[in-house]
Tab-separated table of C-alpha atoms and ligand atoms in Angstrom:
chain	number	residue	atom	x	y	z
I	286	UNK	CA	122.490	120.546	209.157
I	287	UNK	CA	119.473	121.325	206.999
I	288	UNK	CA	115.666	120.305	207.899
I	289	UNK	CA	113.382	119.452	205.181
I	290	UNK	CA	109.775	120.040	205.708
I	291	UNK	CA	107.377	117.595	204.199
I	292	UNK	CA	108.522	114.392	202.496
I	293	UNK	CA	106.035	113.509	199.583
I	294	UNK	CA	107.029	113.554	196.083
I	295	UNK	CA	109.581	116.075	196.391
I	296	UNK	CA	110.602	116.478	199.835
I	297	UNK	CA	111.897	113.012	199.861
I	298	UNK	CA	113.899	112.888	197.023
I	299	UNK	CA	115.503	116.200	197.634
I	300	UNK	CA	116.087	115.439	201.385
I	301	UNK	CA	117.815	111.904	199.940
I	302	UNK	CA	119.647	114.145	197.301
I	303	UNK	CA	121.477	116.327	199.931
I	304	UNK	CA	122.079	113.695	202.339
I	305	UNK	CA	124.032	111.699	199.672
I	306	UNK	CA	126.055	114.467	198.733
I	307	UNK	CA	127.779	115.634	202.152
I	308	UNK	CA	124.716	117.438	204.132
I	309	UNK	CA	123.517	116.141	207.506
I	310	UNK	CA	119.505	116.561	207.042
I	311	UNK	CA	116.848	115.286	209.095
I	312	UNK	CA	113.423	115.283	207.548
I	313	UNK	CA	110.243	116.340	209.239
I	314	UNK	CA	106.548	115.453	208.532
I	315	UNK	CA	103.496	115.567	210.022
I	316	UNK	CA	102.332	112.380	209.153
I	317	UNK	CA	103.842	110.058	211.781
I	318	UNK	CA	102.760	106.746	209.691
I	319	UNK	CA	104.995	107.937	206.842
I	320	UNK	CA	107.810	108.932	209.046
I	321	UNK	CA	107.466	105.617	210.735
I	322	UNK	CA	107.939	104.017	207.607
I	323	UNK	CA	110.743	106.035	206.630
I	324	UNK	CA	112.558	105.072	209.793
I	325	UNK	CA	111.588	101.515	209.206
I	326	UNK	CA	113.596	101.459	205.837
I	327	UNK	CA	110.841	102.062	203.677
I	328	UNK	CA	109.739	104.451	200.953
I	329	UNK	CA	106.484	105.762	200.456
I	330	UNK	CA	106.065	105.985	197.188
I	331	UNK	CA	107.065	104.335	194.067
I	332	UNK	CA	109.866	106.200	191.940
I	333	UNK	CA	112.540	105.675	189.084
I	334	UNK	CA	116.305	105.167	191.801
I	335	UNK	CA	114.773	106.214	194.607
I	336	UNK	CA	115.129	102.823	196.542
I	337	UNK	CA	119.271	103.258	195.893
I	338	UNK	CA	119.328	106.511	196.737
I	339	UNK	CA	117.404	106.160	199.838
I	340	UNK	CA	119.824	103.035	201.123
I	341	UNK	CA	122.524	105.294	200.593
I	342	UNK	CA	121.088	108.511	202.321
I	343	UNK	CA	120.211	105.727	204.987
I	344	UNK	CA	124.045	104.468	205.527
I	345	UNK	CA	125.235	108.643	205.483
I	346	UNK	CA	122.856	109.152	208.841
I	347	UNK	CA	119.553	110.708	207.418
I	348	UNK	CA	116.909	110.819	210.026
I	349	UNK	CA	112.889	111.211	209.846
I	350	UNK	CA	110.696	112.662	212.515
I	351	UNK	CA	107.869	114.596	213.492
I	352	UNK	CA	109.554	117.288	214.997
I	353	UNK	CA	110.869	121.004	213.876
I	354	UNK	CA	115.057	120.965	214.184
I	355	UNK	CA	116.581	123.784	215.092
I	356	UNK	CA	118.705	124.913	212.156
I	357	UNK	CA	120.307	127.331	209.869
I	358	UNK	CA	118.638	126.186	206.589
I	359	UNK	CA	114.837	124.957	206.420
I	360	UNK	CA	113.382	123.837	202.998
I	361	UNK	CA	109.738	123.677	202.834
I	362	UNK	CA	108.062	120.986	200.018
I	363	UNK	CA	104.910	121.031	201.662
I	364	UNK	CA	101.656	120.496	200.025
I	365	UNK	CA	99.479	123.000	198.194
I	366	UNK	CA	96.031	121.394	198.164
I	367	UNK	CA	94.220	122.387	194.945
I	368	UNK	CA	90.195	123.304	194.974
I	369	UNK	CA	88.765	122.380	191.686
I	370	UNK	CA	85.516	124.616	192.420
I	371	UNK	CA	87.654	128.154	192.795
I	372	UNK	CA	90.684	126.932	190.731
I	373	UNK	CA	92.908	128.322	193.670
I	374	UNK	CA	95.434	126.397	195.548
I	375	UNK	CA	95.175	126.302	199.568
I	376	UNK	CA	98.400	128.079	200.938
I	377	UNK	CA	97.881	126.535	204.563
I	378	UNK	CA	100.195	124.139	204.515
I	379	UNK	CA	103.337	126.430	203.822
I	380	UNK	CA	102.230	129.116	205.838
I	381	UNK	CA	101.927	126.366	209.195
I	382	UNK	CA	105.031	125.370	207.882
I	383	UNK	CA	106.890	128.685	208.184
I	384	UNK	CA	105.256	128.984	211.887
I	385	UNK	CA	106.243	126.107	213.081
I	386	UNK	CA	109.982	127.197	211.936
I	387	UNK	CA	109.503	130.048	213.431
I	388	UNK	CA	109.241	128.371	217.036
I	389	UNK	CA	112.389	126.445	216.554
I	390	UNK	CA	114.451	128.262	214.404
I	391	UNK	CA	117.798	130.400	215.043
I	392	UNK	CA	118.329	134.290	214.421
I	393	UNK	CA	119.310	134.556	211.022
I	394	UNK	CA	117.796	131.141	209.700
I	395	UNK	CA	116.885	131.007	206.259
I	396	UNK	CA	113.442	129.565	205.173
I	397	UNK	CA	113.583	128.049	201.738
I	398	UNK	CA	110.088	127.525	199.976
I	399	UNK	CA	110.818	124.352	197.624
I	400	UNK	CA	106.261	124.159	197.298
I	401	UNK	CA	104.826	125.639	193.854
I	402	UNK	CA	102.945	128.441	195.155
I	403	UNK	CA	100.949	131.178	192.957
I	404	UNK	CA	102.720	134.753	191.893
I	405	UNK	CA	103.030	136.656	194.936
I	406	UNK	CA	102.113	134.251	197.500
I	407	UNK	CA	105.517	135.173	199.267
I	408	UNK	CA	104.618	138.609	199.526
I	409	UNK	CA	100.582	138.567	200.087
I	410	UNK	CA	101.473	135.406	203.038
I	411	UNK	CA	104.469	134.396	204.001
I	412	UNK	CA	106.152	137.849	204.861
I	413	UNK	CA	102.360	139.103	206.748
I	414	UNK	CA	103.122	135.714	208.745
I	415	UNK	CA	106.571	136.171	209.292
I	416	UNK	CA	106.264	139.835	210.326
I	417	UNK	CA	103.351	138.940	212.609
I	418	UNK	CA	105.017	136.700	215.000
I	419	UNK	CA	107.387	139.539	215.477
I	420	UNK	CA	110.185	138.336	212.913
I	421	UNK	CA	112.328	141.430	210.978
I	422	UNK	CA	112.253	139.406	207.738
I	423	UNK	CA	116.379	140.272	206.483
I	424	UNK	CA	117.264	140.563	210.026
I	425	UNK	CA	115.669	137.852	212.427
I	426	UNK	CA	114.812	134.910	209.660
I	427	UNK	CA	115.786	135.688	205.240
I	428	UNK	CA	113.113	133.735	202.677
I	429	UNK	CA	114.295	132.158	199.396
I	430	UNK	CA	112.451	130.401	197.153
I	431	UNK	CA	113.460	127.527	195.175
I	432	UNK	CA	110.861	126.245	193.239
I	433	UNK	CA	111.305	122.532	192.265
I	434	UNK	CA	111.437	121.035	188.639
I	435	UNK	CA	111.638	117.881	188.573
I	436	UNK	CA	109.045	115.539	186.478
I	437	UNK	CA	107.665	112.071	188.002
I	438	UNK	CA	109.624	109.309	186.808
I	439	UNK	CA	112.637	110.647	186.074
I	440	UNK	CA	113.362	113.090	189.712
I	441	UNK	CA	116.542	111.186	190.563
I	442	UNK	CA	118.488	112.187	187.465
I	443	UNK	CA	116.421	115.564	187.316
I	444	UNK	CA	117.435	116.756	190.502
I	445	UNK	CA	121.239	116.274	189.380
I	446	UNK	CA	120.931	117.520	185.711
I	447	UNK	CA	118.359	119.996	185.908
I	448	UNK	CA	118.979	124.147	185.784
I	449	UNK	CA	117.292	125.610	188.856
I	450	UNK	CA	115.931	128.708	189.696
I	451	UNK	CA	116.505	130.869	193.258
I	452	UNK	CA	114.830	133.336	194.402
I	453	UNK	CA	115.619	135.410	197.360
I	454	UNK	CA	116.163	139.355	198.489
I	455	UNK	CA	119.534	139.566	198.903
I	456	UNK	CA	123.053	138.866	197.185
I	457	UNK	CA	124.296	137.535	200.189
I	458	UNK	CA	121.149	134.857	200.783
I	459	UNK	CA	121.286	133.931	196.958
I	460	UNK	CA	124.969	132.646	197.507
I	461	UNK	CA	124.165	130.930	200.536
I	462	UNK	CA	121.332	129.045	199.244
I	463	UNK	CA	123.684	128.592	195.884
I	464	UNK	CA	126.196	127.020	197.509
I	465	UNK	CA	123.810	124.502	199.152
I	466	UNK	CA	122.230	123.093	196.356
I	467	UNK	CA	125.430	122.971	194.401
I	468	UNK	CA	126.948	120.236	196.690
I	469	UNK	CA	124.440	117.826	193.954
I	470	UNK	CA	122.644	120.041	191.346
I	471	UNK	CA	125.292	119.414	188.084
I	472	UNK	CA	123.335	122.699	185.879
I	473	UNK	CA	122.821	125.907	186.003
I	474	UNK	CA	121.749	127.639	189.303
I	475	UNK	CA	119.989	131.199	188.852
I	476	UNK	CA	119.398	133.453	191.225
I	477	UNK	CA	116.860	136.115	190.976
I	478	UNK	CA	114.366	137.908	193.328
I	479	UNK	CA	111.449	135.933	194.848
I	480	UNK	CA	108.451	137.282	192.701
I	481	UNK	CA	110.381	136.320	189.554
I	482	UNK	CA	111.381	132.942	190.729
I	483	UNK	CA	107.678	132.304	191.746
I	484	UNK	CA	106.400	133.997	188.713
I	485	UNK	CA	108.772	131.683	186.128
I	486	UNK	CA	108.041	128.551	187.814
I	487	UNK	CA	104.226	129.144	186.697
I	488	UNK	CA	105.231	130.321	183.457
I	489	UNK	CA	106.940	127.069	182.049
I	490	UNK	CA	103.923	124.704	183.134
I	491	UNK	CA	101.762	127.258	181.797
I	492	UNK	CA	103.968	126.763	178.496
I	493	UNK	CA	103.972	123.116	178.606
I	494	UNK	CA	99.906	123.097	178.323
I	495	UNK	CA	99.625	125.271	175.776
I	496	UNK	CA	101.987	123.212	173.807
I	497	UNK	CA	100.095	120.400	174.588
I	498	UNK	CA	96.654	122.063	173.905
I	499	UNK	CA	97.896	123.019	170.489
I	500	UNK	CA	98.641	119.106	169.757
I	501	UNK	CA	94.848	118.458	171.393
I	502	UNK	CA	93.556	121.277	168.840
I	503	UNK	CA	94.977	119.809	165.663
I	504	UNK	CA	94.074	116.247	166.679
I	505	UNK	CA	90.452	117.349	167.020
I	506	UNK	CA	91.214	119.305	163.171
I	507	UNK	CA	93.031	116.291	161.791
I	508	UNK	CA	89.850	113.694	163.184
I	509	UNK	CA	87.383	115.977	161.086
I	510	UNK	CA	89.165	116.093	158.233
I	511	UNK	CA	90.744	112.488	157.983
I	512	UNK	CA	93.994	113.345	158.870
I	513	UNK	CA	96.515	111.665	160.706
I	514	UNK	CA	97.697	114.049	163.405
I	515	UNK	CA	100.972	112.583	164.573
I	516	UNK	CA	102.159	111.984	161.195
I	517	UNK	CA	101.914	115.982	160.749
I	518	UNK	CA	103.105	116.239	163.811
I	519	UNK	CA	106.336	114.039	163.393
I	520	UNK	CA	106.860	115.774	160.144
I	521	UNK	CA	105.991	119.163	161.230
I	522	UNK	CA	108.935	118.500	164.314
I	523	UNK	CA	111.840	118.141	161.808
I	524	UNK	CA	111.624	121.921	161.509
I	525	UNK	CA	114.872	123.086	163.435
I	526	UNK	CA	112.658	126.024	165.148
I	527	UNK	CA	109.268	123.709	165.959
I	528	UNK	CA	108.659	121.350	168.935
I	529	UNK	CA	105.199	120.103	169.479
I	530	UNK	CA	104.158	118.105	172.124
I	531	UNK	CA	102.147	114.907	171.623
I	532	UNK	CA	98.253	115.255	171.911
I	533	UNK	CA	96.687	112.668	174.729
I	534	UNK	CA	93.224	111.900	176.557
I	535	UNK	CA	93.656	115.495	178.926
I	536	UNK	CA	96.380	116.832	181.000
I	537	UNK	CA	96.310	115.803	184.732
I	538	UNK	CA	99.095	115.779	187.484
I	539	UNK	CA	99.170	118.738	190.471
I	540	UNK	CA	100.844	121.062	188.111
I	541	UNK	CA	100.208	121.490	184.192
I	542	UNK	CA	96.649	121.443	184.761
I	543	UNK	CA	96.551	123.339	187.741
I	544	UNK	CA	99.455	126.380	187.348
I	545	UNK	CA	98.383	127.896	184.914
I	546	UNK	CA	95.111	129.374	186.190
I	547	UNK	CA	96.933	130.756	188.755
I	548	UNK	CA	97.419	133.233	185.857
I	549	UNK	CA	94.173	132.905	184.393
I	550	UNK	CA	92.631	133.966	187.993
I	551	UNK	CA	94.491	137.230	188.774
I	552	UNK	CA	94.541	138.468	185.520
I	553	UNK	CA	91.243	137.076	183.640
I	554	UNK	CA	91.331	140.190	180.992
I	555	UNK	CA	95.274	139.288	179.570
I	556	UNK	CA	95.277	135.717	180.165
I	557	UNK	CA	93.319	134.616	177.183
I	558	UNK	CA	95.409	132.250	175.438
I	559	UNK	CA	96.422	130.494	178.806
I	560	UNK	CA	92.787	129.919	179.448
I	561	UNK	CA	91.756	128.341	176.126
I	562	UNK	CA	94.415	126.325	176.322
I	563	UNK	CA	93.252	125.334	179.592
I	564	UNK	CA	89.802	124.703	177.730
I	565	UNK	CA	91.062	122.879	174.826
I	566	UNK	CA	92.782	120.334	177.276
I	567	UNK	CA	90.411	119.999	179.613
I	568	UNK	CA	87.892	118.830	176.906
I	569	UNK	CA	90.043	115.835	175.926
I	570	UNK	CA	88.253	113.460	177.945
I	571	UNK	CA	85.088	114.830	176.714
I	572	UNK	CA	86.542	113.887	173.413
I	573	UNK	CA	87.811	110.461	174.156
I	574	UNK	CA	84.149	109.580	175.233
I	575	UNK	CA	83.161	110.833	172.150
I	576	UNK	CA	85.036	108.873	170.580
I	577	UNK	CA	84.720	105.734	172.363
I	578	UNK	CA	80.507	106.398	171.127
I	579	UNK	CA	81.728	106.691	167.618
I	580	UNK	CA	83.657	103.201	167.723
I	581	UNK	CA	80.722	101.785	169.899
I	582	UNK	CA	78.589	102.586	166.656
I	583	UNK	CA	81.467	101.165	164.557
I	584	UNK	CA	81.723	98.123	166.076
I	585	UNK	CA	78.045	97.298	167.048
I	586	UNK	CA	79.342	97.254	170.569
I	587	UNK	CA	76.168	98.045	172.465
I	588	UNK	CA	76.744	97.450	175.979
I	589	UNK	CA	78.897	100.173	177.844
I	590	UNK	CA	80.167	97.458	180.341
I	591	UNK	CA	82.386	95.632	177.536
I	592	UNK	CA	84.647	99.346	177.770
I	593	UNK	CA	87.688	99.023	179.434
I	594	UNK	CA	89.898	101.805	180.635
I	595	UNK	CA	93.067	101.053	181.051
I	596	UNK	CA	94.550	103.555	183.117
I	597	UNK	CA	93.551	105.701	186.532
I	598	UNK	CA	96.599	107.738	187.336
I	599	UNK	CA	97.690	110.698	185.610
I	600	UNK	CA	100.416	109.796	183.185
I	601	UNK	CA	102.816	106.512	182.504
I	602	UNK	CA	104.435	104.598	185.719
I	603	UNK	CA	103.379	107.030	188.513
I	604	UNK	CA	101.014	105.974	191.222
I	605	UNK	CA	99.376	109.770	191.477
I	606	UNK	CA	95.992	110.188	190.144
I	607	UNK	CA	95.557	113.778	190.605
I	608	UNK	CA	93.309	115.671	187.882
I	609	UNK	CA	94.325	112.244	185.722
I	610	UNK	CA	92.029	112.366	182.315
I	611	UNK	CA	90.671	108.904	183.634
I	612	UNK	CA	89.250	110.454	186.389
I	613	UNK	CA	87.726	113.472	184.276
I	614	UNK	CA	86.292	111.177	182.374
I	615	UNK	CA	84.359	109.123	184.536
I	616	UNK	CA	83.214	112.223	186.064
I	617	UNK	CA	82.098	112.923	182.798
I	618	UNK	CA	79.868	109.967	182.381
I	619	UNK	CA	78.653	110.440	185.818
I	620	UNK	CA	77.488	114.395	184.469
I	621	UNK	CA	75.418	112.496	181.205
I	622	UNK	CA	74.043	109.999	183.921
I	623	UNK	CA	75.788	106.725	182.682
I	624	UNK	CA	78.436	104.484	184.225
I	625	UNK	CA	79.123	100.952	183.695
I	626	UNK	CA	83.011	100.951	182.373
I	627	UNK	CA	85.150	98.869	183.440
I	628	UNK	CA	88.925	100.622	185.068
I	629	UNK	CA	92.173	98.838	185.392
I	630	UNK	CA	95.588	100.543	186.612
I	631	UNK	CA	98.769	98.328	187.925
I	632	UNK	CA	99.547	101.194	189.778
I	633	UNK	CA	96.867	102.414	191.777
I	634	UNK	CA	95.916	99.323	194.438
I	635	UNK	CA	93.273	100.633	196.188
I	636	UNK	CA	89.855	100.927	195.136
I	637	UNK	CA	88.714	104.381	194.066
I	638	UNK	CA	86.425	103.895	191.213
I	639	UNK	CA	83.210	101.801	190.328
I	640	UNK	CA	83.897	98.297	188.536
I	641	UNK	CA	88.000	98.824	189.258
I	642	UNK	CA	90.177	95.743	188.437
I	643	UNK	CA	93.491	94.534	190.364
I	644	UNK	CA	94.471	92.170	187.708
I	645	UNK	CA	95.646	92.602	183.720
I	646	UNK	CA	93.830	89.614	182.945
I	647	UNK	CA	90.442	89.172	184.198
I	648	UNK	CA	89.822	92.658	183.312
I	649	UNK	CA	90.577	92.137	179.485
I	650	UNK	CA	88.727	89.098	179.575
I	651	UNK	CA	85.395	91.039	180.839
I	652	UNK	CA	86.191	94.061	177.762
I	653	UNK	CA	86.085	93.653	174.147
I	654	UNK	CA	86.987	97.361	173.781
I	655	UNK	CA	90.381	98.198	175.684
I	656	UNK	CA	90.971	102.322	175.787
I	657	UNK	CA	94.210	102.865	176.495
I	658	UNK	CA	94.336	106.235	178.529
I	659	UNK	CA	97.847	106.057	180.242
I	660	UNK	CA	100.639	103.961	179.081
I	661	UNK	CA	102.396	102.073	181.717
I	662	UNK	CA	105.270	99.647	180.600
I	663	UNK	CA	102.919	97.436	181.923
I	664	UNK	CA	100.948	97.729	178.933
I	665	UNK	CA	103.525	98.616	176.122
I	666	UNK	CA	105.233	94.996	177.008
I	667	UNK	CA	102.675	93.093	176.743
I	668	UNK	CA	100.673	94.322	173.793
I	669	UNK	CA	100.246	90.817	172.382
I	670	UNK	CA	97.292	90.401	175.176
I	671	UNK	CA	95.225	93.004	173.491
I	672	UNK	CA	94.622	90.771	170.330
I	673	UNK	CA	92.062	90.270	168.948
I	674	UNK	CA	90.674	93.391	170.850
I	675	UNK	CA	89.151	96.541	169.783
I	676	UNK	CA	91.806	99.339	170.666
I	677	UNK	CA	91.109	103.163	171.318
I	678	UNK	CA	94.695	103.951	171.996
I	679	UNK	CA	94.843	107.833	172.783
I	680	UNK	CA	98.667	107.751	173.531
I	681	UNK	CA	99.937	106.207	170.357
I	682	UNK	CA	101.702	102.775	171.190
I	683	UNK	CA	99.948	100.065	170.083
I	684	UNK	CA	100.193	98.932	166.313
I	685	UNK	CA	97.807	96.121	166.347
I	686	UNK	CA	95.063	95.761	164.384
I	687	UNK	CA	91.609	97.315	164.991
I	688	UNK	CA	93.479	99.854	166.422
I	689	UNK	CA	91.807	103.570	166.747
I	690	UNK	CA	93.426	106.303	167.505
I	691	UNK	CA	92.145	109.971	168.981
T	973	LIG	N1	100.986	115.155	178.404
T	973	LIG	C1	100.417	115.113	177.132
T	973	LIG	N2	101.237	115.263	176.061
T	973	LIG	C2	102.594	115.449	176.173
T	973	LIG	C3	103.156	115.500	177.462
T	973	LIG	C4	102.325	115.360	178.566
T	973	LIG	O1	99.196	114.936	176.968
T	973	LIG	O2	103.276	115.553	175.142
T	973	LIG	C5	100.130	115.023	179.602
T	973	LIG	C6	100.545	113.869	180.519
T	973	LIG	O3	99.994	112.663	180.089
T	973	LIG	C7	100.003	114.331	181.851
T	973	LIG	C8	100.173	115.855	181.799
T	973	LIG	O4	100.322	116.169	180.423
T	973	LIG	O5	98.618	114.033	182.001
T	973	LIG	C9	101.362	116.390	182.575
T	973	LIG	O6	102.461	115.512	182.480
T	973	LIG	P1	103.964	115.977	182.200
T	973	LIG	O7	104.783	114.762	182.114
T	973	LIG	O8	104.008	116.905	181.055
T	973	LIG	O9	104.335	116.888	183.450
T	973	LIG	P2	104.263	116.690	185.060
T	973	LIG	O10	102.997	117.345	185.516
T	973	LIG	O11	104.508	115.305	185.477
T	973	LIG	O12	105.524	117.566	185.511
T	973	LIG	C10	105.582	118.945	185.175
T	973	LIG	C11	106.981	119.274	184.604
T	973	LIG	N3	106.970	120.633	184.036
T	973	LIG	C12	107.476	120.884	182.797
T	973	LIG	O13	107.947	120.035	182.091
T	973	LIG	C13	107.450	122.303	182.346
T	973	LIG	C14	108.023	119.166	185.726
T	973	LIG	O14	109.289	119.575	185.246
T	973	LIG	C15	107.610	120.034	186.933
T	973	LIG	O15	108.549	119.901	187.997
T	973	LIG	C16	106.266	119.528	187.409
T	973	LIG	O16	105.310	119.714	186.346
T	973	LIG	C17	105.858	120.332	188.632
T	973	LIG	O17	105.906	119.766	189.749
T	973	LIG	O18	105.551	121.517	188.508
């Protein structure tokens, strides 16, 4: 038997993912709503197969509670709470998850961190917490860490098809923990040491926004100049040897936007082209406003309540609006002491923004300039709705006319 700790975004699905391929698991959270709603046959958040595969994790015996199991195998997918002011992640959560395990747990248990913690959190505190309570770390309890890689919206068949990385300090724990996640991961499994696995899980967001910064760059080059970015783009990418990433309104989510100044924090004198990449991205939304001005201008719009944003959450068909470029944005406006846009999202139900509307419909009908900032399918089926609209469309998908683009 295995117990997974926390059951958001990726606890669940991997906790469904080894229960469905011949492990008993039982699932523990704090949140006693969310387990209750587990055990009630329902998930908690919205995601591309995970209604199947929960049904079927369901029918081979999974179980949800509050409580620490005493086990062999814990995997931790816990929470890192990001702080915007000091650009550092909160390591609370994983570190009250390892003591808790370490009231339940076994000699010789093995703690698996699944959370995306900063290069050298392991060392600096989870081993002074382990060794603390007493624990010969090797001995008593081993540590692995298996940092997750799956993207929103496509998890299910990620979890399956993805390579994955382990981390631990021995041989002997690396082909345990191996063995485990090979009963459904269909790729490559490496194993390495701990400060390598936490240290290359940083490393390929980090490389994933500076990709996407360099698209942001050369849109911002292309708009002085006349250009058409994506058409370079598109052309540029039939090089065997170049991949570049589309350019967009700002890069949100809990982990491009956030990883990579872990890096840019502990080593501020090296990390320079991680943190203007940072910059460049984090200026989209500064950019889409300005743009949204220009077209104002250019369409002798004057009244900053016919905008419409459509799009809160961070990127297409996900309901989490962490760091979205949406969000940035308003913030933005807030900063330059103006407000007044309207904000529509099919996703997010609840209200979290001034002038936020819960239907399609009346809020195009209150906008004569749409700006599309994320695009759901929602939007990209029904395109025919936005005519006879102004469009600023900052993902590329609509073709209609009076269409801008970045
Ligand atoms: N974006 C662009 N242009 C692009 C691609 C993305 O502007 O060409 C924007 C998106 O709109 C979004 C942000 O970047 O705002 C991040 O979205 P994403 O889809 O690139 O990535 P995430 O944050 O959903 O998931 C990433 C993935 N990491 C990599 O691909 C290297 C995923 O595999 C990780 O598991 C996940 O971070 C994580 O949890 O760390």
């Amino acid at each position: 038997m295995i117990n997974i700790i926390g059951l958001g975004y990726i606890g669940l699905p991997t906790a469904l993912m080894f229960a469905t391929h011949g492990t008993e698991v039982v699932g523990t959270d704090y949140n006693t709503h969310l387990v209750n709603e587990l055990n009630a046959g329902r998930t908690t958040f919205k995601e591309d197969g995970l209604e199947a595969l929960f049904e079927e994790a369901l029918n081979k015996g999974i179980t949800f509670t509050t409580k620490y199991q005493k086990t062999d195998i814990y995997i931790i997918a816990v929470p890192t709470p990001y702080d915007k002011r000091n650009k550092k992640i909160d390591p609370a959560y994983v570190i009250a998850a390892v003591e808790n395990v370490l009231e339940v747990c076994p000699k010789g248990a093995c703690i698996v961190i699944e959370s995306t913690v900063p290069p050298g959190t392991i060392d600096r505190y989870i081993r002074p917490t382990i060794e603390s309570k007493g624990f010969v770390i090797g001995k008593d309890v081993h540590l692995a860490h298996a940092p997750e890689r799956i993207i929103p919206g496509n998890m299910v068949y990620e979890l399956k098809y993805n390579s994955r990385t382990i981390g631990t300090d021995s041989q002997e724990i690396a082909t345990r923990i191996k063995e485990l996640y090979t009963s459904f991961c269909q790729s490559e499994i490496v194993t390495t040491d701990i400060r390598t696995a936490e240290m290359t899980k940083v490393v390929e967001n980090t490389f994933r926004d500076i990709n996407i910064a360099y698209a942001n760059e050369l849109t911002k080059i292309c708009r002085r100049e006349g250009m058409d970015v994506y058409e370079i783009i598109r052309i540029a990418n039939k090089h065997p040897r170049v991949n570049i990433l589309s350019p967009g309104p700002g890069v949100g989510g809990h982990c491009i936007s956030v990883d990579p100044w872990f890096l840019v924090g502990d080593f501020p004198d090296l990390a320079n082209l991680i943190w203007q990449a940072r910059k460049i991205n984090d200026s989209m939304p500064e950019f889409v406003l300005e743009r949204i001005h220009n077209i104002m201008k250019d369409q002798s719009i004057t009244d900053v309540g016919r905008v419409g944003l459509y799009g809160l959450t961070y990127k297409e068909d996900v309901d989490d609006v962490r760091e979205s470029p949406t969000l940035q944005l308003l913030d933005c406006m807030t900063r330059h002491l103006s407000s007044g846009l309207k904000v529509y999202d099919p996703w997010v139900k609840r209200d979290i923004v001034a002038n936020q509307y819960h239907e399609f419909d009346a809020f195009l009908q209150d906008v004569d300039l749409v700006v599309i900032m994320v695009a759901h399918s929602e939007i990209r089926e029904n395109m025919d709705k936005l005519q006879g609209k102004v469009v600023l469309d900052t993902r590329k998908v609509c073709e209609l006319p009076n269409t801008y683009r970045l």
